[in-house]
Structures are given as C-alpha cells and as structure tokens.
Amino acid sequence: NMAVILAFLAAVAICTTSAVDPSTIPSVKLQNAVNGTVMMPATGLGTGAYTRQWWNASEVTEAVYQWLSNGGRRIDTSLSYGDQVPIGLGIQRSQVLRKDIFITSKVGPFEALGFNDALDQFDSILTTLNTTYVDLLLIHWPGPAGNSTDPACVGDNSSPKLCRQSTWKALEKVFKSGRARAIGVSNFEQHHLQDILDLNSLVPAVNQVEYHPYWHEDSLVSLCKGLGIQFNGYSPLGAPDVSVPRKGWNLLNNTQIIRLAEDMKRDVSEVVLAYEYSKGLVVNPRTKNVQHMLYNLGFFDIKLSAEQVAMIDGLKAPSGNGKVCQDPNTIP
C-alpha cells in the first residue's frame, strides 16, 4: 500500500535530522604559532582507534565521508592511528574542497620523538593523507619513544625535556616552511608546557588533552587560556567504547546528566559537549554513527546555567578513576 509506505518514509524523515550548514558551526581563532588567520572549527571528528581494534579502513573512509557530507569540517588524526590513508580517501570522496577542511595530525607517540624523526614523520603524514599541508600539527605525547635517532631523546645526554624541545624545533621548522598552518602539543601538562616556553621561541597554538565530566583539569585549561593556547578536549564523551572495557563505566549512562538532557529534550551527548564548549574548549568526539555526528554538530544552541555546569563539574566516575587514557602526569 503506497500510503503506508509514504507514511513510513515521512516518519523516517522526521527521525533523522538533516545535515548541518557548515557556516553555522562556530570556530575559534588560534593564537601564538599561527601562519595568518587560522580558524579552528569548535567540533571535529575524532578518529583515534585506540590500538586500532574498533575501526577498519572502510569504516574510517565512510565516517570521514559522512562527517564532511553532514557539515563537519574538522578531522583529527595522528600518524600513529594508522588511519590517514582511509581518511584521505574519505576527504576525496566527499568532494569538499581541501581549503574548507581543517586537518589536525600529530607526530609520535608510537613513532619516535626527536628532530629528524619528527620531520620524517611529517613527510609520511602528508603522503598518507594525500595533502600538501596540515592545518594543525601536534606533538602527540610528551614522552620520548625508545627508537629515536636524536641524542636529545636517547643516550647519556638525553632527557624528556631536551627531547620535547628538540621535537618542538622540528615542528617550528615545518611551520616556517608553510606546510603546517599552526603547531601545538597534546597531553602536555604544566611542566611539559614550561619546557617549550623555556625555549623563548614559538608558543603552541593548541594543547589537546583528555577532558570530560569525569576528568577535567580546569587549572590546566586556565593556564592555557592565560598563554593564549586553545584547549582542545579529546574523549569529550568519555570514549564509551574504551571506558567500558577499561574502567567499567559509561559517562553517557550518568543518571544526573540523563535527567538534565531529558529536561532540555536533548541527547545526553549534546549536553556533555555543550558543557565543554561553555568552558571555552573545542572538542573531537569520535563516532561512525551519522545520528551521533549530527548531535556532535548540533549542540551549540544549548546554554547551560552556572548551576548546571557546577553540577556536572561535581560528578565522579563510579570506579573512582575518571581518566580513560594514559596519564601524561607520569611523564617527567
């Protein structure tokens, strides 16, 4: 019966929100180590595969294609994720112009840190992504990998500080060549950042660190803000596919956040992302689900009260430890 089919199709159309206009998604203007005006979209697609057991290459390509097709314009990757070739294919398939896409990639941590090591990795980043530049290049992790060729990173005269500084000098070289529009760091705590500041050279444009209601280092956010460093939260939804096997909890099942979302008639994920955005963060939620992508693009109209933010601030992970990924505070 055609009427039944049409009614069903109409119902389906109501269920699925339509693509988001990319021009409506807020961006932040990066400061410090920036070539010209660099606007970073406030939400991006995280693609970290956490030991690569969750996503295969075709899923990565499809996710990137869907993200770009539905209005997303920032993609977060790393050479160590092993997913840059399928990301490049997803970009190509989307037919969105390269100049309209913001790509973040990173050197380390499974690859070695160090000056020449980082330069070699950057060449691989461009090759695998099939691009001539990245919008943002980060040092992925503050600790050196053992297979470095840099005497600042291995050997008698090496130290984590000297290794970070030598790696940062490589990023500065890439930056000055124009092949990275901005450079920054990831997982850098206060003492790691200080090592970069001690060089009296370029200051990072971005620090990308785990951040969500169960793990929010607000003193680090404040420090970065004071230095003009944009704070970028990763695992902003607590990475449920990782937190459940590792920690036994799922942030999106928190009853207080669920109640708040129900009152606002919004999805739980949207409320969590709005909380982080209210703190001045940009976020990279990771998903291959198109409906979730639309939530991750559509939360910017949510305004939380100071009381609601304070309530979320006070939440504690059921298992006591709210950190999903390794803790960079353990790196000297």
Coordinates of C-alpha atoms in Angstrom, one line a residue:
N1 CA 0.0 0.0 0.0
M2 CA 1.6 3.2 -1.2
A3 CA 0.0 5.4 1.5
V4 CA 1.6 3.2 4.2
I5 CA 5.0 3.4 2.5
L6 CA 4.8 7.2 2.2
A7 CA 3.7 7.5 5.9
F8 CA 6.7 5.3 6.9
L9 CA 9.1 7.3 4.8
A10 CA 7.8 10.6 6.3
A11 CA 8.2 9.1 9.8
V12 CA 11.8 8.1 9.0
A13 CA 12.5 11.6 7.6
I14 CA 11.3 13.1 11.0
C15 CA 13.7 10.8 12.9
T16 CA 16.8 11.7 11.1
T17 CA 17.9 15.3 11.4
S18 CA 19.2 16.8 8.2
A19 CA 22.8 17.9 7.5
V20 CA 24.2 20.9 9.3
D21 CA 25.2 24.1 7.4
P22 CA 29.0 24.3 7.9
S23 CA 28.8 28.1 8.1
T24 CA 26.7 27.8 11.3
I25 CA 29.4 25.9 13.2
P26 CA 31.4 28.2 15.4
S27 CA 35.2 28.4 15.0
V28 CA 37.9 29.8 17.3
K29 CA 40.7 32.0 16.1
L30 CA 44.1 30.4 17.0
Q31 CA 46.9 32.4 18.5
N32 CA 50.6 32.1 19.0
A33 CA 52.3 29.7 16.4
V34 CA 49.9 30.5 13.6
N35 CA 50.5 31.4 9.9
G36 CA 48.0 34.1 9.1
T37 CA 44.4 33.8 10.3
V38 CA 43.6 30.2 11.3
M39 CA 40.1 29.5 12.4
M40 CA 39.6 26.1 14.1
P41 CA 36.1 24.7 14.0
A42 CA 34.8 24.1 17.5
T43 CA 33.8 20.5 16.8
G44 CA 35.8 17.9 14.9
L45 CA 35.7 14.2 14.1
G46 CA 38.0 12.2 16.4
T47 CA 39.5 9.2 14.6
G48 CA 41.7 7.7 17.3
A49 CA 41.2 4.0 17.0
Y50 CA 42.7 3.0 20.4
T51 CA 45.0 0.2 19.3
R52 CA 43.0 0.1 16.0
Q53 CA 40.6 -2.6 17.3
W54 CA 37.4 -0.6 16.7
W55 CA 37.6 0.8 13.2
N56 CA 38.7 -0.8 10.0
A57 CA 39.8 1.2 6.9
S58 CA 36.5 1.2 5.1
E59 CA 34.7 2.4 8.3
V60 CA 37.2 5.2 8.6
T61 CA 36.6 6.3 5.0
E62 CA 32.9 6.1 5.4
A63 CA 32.9 8.0 8.7
V64 CA 35.0 10.9 7.2
Y65 CA 32.8 11.0 4.1
Q66 CA 29.6 11.1 6.3
W67 CA 31.1 13.7 8.6
L68 CA 32.0 16.0 5.7
S69 CA 28.7 15.3 3.9
N70 CA 26.7 16.3 7.1
G71 CA 28.5 19.6 7.6
G72 CA 31.6 18.7 9.7
R73 CA 34.7 20.4 8.6
R74 CA 37.5 19.4 11.1
I75 CA 39.1 16.0 11.2
D76 CA 41.5 14.9 14.0
T77 CA 44.1 12.2 13.3
S78 CA 47.6 11.1 14.0
L79 CA 50.3 9.2 12.1
S80 CA 50.2 6.6 15.0
Y81 CA 46.5 5.9 14.4
G82 CA 47.3 4.2 11.2
D83 CA 44.2 5.6 9.6
Q84 CA 45.4 8.5 7.5
V85 CA 45.2 6.8 4.1
P86 CA 41.5 5.9 4.5
I87 CA 40.9 9.5 5.9
G88 CA 42.4 10.9 2.7
L89 CA 40.1 8.7 0.7
G90 CA 37.1 9.9 2.6
I91 CA 38.0 13.5 2.0
Q92 CA 38.4 12.8 -1.7
R93 CA 35.1 11.0 -1.9
S94 CA 33.3 13.9 -0.1
Q95 CA 34.4 16.4 -2.8
V96 CA 34.6 19.1 -0.2
L97 CA 37.5 21.4 -1.1
R98 CA 40.7 20.9 0.9
K99 CA 40.8 24.6 1.8
D100 CA 37.4 24.2 3.5
I101 CA 38.6 21.3 5.7
F102 CA 40.7 21.7 8.9
I103 CA 43.0 18.7 9.4
T104 CA 44.9 18.1 12.7
S105 CA 47.7 15.4 12.7
K106 CA 50.4 14.5 15.2
V107 CA 53.9 13.1 15.4
G108 CA 54.7 10.3 18.0
P109 CA 54.0 8.6 20.4
F110 CA 54.3 5.1 18.8
E111 CA 56.7 6.7 16.4
A112 CA 59.9 8.2 17.9
L113 CA 60.2 11.8 19.1
G114 CA 63.2 13.8 18.1
F115 CA 64.2 16.4 15.5
N116 CA 64.8 14.3 12.3
D117 CA 62.3 11.6 13.4
A118 CA 59.5 14.2 13.6
L119 CA 60.5 15.7 10.2
D120 CA 60.4 12.2 8.6
Q121 CA 57.0 11.5 10.2
F122 CA 55.7 14.8 8.9
D123 CA 56.6 13.7 5.4
S124 CA 54.7 10.5 6.0
I125 CA 51.7 12.5 7.3
L126 CA 51.4 14.5 4.1
T127 CA 51.9 11.4 1.9
T128 CA 49.4 9.2 3.7
L129 CA 46.7 12.0 3.9
N130 CA 47.5 12.8 0.2
T131 CA 47.7 16.6 1.0
T132 CA 50.4 19.3 0.7
Y133 CA 49.8 20.8 4.2
V134 CA 48.0 20.3 7.5
D135 CA 46.1 22.9 9.4
L136 CA 47.5 21.9 12.8
L137 CA 50.5 19.7 13.7
L138 CA 50.9 18.5 17.3
I139 CA 53.4 16.6 19.4
H140 CA 51.1 13.7 20.4
W141 CA 52.7 12.8 23.7
P142 CA 55.3 14.4 26.0
G143 CA 57.5 11.3 26.5
P144 CA 60.2 10.0 24.1
A145 CA 59.9 6.7 22.3
G146 CA 62.9 4.4 22.6
N147 CA 63.7 4.2 18.9
S148 CA 64.6 7.8 18.4
T149 CA 67.7 8.8 16.4
D150 CA 68.0 12.1 18.3
P151 CA 70.7 12.4 21.1
A152 CA 68.3 14.7 22.9
C153 CA 65.9 11.7 23.2
V154 CA 68.3 8.7 23.6
G155 CA 71.7 8.2 25.2
D156 CA 73.7 9.6 28.1
N157 CA 72.9 13.2 27.4
S158 CA 69.2 12.8 26.7
S159 CA 66.3 13.8 28.9
P160 CA 62.5 14.1 28.4
K161 CA 62.8 17.9 28.5
L162 CA 65.6 18.0 25.8
C163 CA 63.6 15.6 23.7
R164 CA 60.4 17.7 23.8
Q165 CA 62.4 20.8 23.0
S166 CA 64.2 19.1 20.0
T167 CA 60.9 17.8 18.7
W168 CA 59.3 21.2 19.1
K169 CA 62.1 22.7 17.0
A170 CA 61.2 20.3 14.2
L171 CA 57.6 21.5 14.3
E172 CA 58.9 25.0 14.2
K173 CA 60.8 24.1 11.0
V174 CA 57.7 22.6 9.4
F175 CA 55.7 25.7 10.5
K176 CA 58.2 28.1 9.0
S177 CA 58.1 26.1 5.7
G178 CA 54.4 26.8 5.5
R179 CA 53.4 23.2 5.5
A180 CA 51.6 23.5 8.8
R181 CA 49.3 26.5 9.3
A182 CA 49.6 26.1 13.1
I183 CA 51.6 24.0 15.5
G184 CA 50.9 22.8 19.1
V185 CA 51.0 19.9 21.6
S186 CA 48.9 17.2 23.0
N187 CA 48.8 15.6 26.5
F188 CA 51.1 18.4 27.8
E189 CA 50.8 19.1 31.5
Q190 CA 52.1 22.3 33.1
H191 CA 55.7 21.1 33.4
H192 CA 55.8 19.9 29.8
L193 CA 54.5 23.2 28.6
Q194 CA 57.1 25.0 30.6
D195 CA 59.8 23.2 28.7
I196 CA 58.5 24.7 25.4
L197 CA 58.1 28.2 26.9
D198 CA 61.7 27.9 28.2
L199 CA 62.9 28.0 24.5
N200 CA 61.7 31.6 24.3
S201 CA 60.5 30.8 20.8
L202 CA 57.1 30.0 19.3
V203 CA 54.3 29.2 21.8
P204 CA 51.9 26.3 21.0
A205 CA 48.6 27.3 19.4
V206 CA 46.8 24.3 20.9
N207 CA 47.1 21.8 23.7
Q208 CA 44.9 18.7 23.1
V209 CA 44.1 16.9 26.4
E210 CA 41.5 14.4 27.6
Y211 CA 38.6 16.3 29.0
H212 CA 35.1 15.3 30.1
P213 CA 32.9 15.4 33.2
Y214 CA 34.8 12.6 34.9
W215 CA 38.2 14.1 34.1
H216 CA 38.6 17.9 33.7
E217 CA 41.9 19.6 34.6
D218 CA 40.5 23.1 34.9
S219 CA 43.7 24.5 36.3
L220 CA 45.4 23.4 33.0
V221 CA 42.6 24.9 31.0
S222 CA 43.2 28.2 32.9
L223 CA 46.9 28.1 32.4
C224 CA 46.5 27.5 28.6
K225 CA 44.0 30.3 28.4
G226 CA 46.4 32.7 30.0
L227 CA 49.1 31.8 27.5
G228 CA 46.7 32.1 24.5
I229 CA 46.8 28.3 23.9
Q230 CA 43.5 26.9 22.7
F231 CA 42.4 23.9 24.8
N232 CA 41.2 21.0 22.7
G233 CA 39.4 18.3 24.6
Y234 CA 39.7 14.7 23.4
S235 CA 37.4 11.8 24.5
P236 CA 34.9 14.5 25.3
L237 CA 32.1 11.9 25.8
G238 CA 34.4 9.7 27.9
A239 CA 35.0 7.4 24.9
P240 CA 32.4 4.8 25.9
D241 CA 33.7 2.0 23.7
V242 CA 37.0 2.3 25.6
S243 CA 35.9 3.3 29.1
V244 CA 33.5 0.3 29.5
P245 CA 36.2 -2.4 29.0
R246 CA 38.9 -0.4 30.7
K247 CA 37.1 1.3 33.6
G248 CA 33.6 -0.4 33.8
W249 CA 31.7 2.8 33.4
N250 CA 29.9 4.8 30.6
L251 CA 29.7 8.5 31.1
L252 CA 26.6 8.7 28.9
N253 CA 24.8 6.5 31.4
N254 CA 25.2 9.0 34.2
T255 CA 21.7 9.5 35.7
Q256 CA 22.2 13.2 36.6
I257 CA 23.2 14.1 33.0
I258 CA 20.4 11.9 31.6
R259 CA 17.9 13.8 33.8
L260 CA 19.3 17.2 32.7
A261 CA 19.1 16.1 29.0
E262 CA 15.6 14.9 29.4
D263 CA 14.5 18.2 30.9
M264 CA 16.1 20.0 27.9
K265 CA 14.7 17.5 25.4
R266 CA 18.2 16.9 24.1
D267 CA 20.5 13.9 23.7
V268 CA 22.9 13.3 26.6
S269 CA 25.9 13.7 24.3
E270 CA 24.8 17.2 23.3
V271 CA 24.6 18.3 26.9
V272 CA 28.1 17.0 27.7
L273 CA 29.5 18.7 24.6
A274 CA 27.7 22.0 25.5
Y275 CA 29.2 21.7 29.0
E276 CA 32.7 21.5 27.5
Y277 CA 32.1 24.3 24.9
S278 CA 30.9 26.5 27.8
K279 CA 34.4 26.1 29.3
G280 CA 36.0 27.5 26.1
L281 CA 37.0 24.2 24.7
V282 CA 36.9 22.8 21.2
V283 CA 36.1 19.1 21.1
N284 CA 36.7 16.0 18.9
P285 CA 34.0 13.4 19.6
R286 CA 34.7 10.1 17.8
T287 CA 31.8 8.3 16.1
K288 CA 30.9 6.4 13.0
N289 CA 27.2 6.8 13.6
V290 CA 25.6 9.5 11.4
Q291 CA 22.9 10.4 14.0
H292 CA 25.6 10.9 16.6
M293 CA 27.5 13.1 14.2
L294 CA 24.5 15.3 13.9
Y295 CA 24.4 15.6 17.7
N296 CA 28.1 16.4 17.6
L297 CA 27.5 19.2 15.2
G298 CA 24.2 20.5 16.6
F299 CA 24.8 21.3 20.3
F300 CA 25.9 24.9 20.0
D301 CA 22.5 26.4 20.8
I302 CA 22.4 24.7 24.3
K303 CA 23.0 27.2 27.1
L304 CA 23.8 25.7 30.5
S305 CA 23.3 27.8 33.7
A306 CA 26.2 28.2 36.1
E307 CA 24.4 25.8 38.5
Q308 CA 24.1 23.1 35.8
V309 CA 27.8 23.5 34.9
A310 CA 28.7 23.2 38.6
M311 CA 26.5 20.1 38.9
I312 CA 28.4 18.4 36.0
D313 CA 31.7 19.6 37.4
G314 CA 31.0 17.7 40.7
L315 CA 30.2 14.3 39.1
K316 CA 32.6 11.5 39.9
A317 CA 33.4 8.3 37.9
P318 CA 31.8 5.3 39.5
S319 CA 35.1 3.5 39.7
G320 CA 37.0 6.4 41.3
N321 CA 39.4 7.0 38.5
G322 CA 37.8 9.1 35.7
K323 CA 40.8 9.0 33.3
V324 CA 40.2 6.8 30.3
C325 CA 43.6 7.2 28.6
Q326 CA 47.1 7.1 30.0
D327 CA 48.0 9.9 32.3
P328 CA 50.8 12.2 31.0
N329 CA 51.4 13.4 34.5
T330 CA 53.5 10.3 34.9
I331 CA 56.0 11.6 32.2
P332 CA 58.8 13.6 33.8

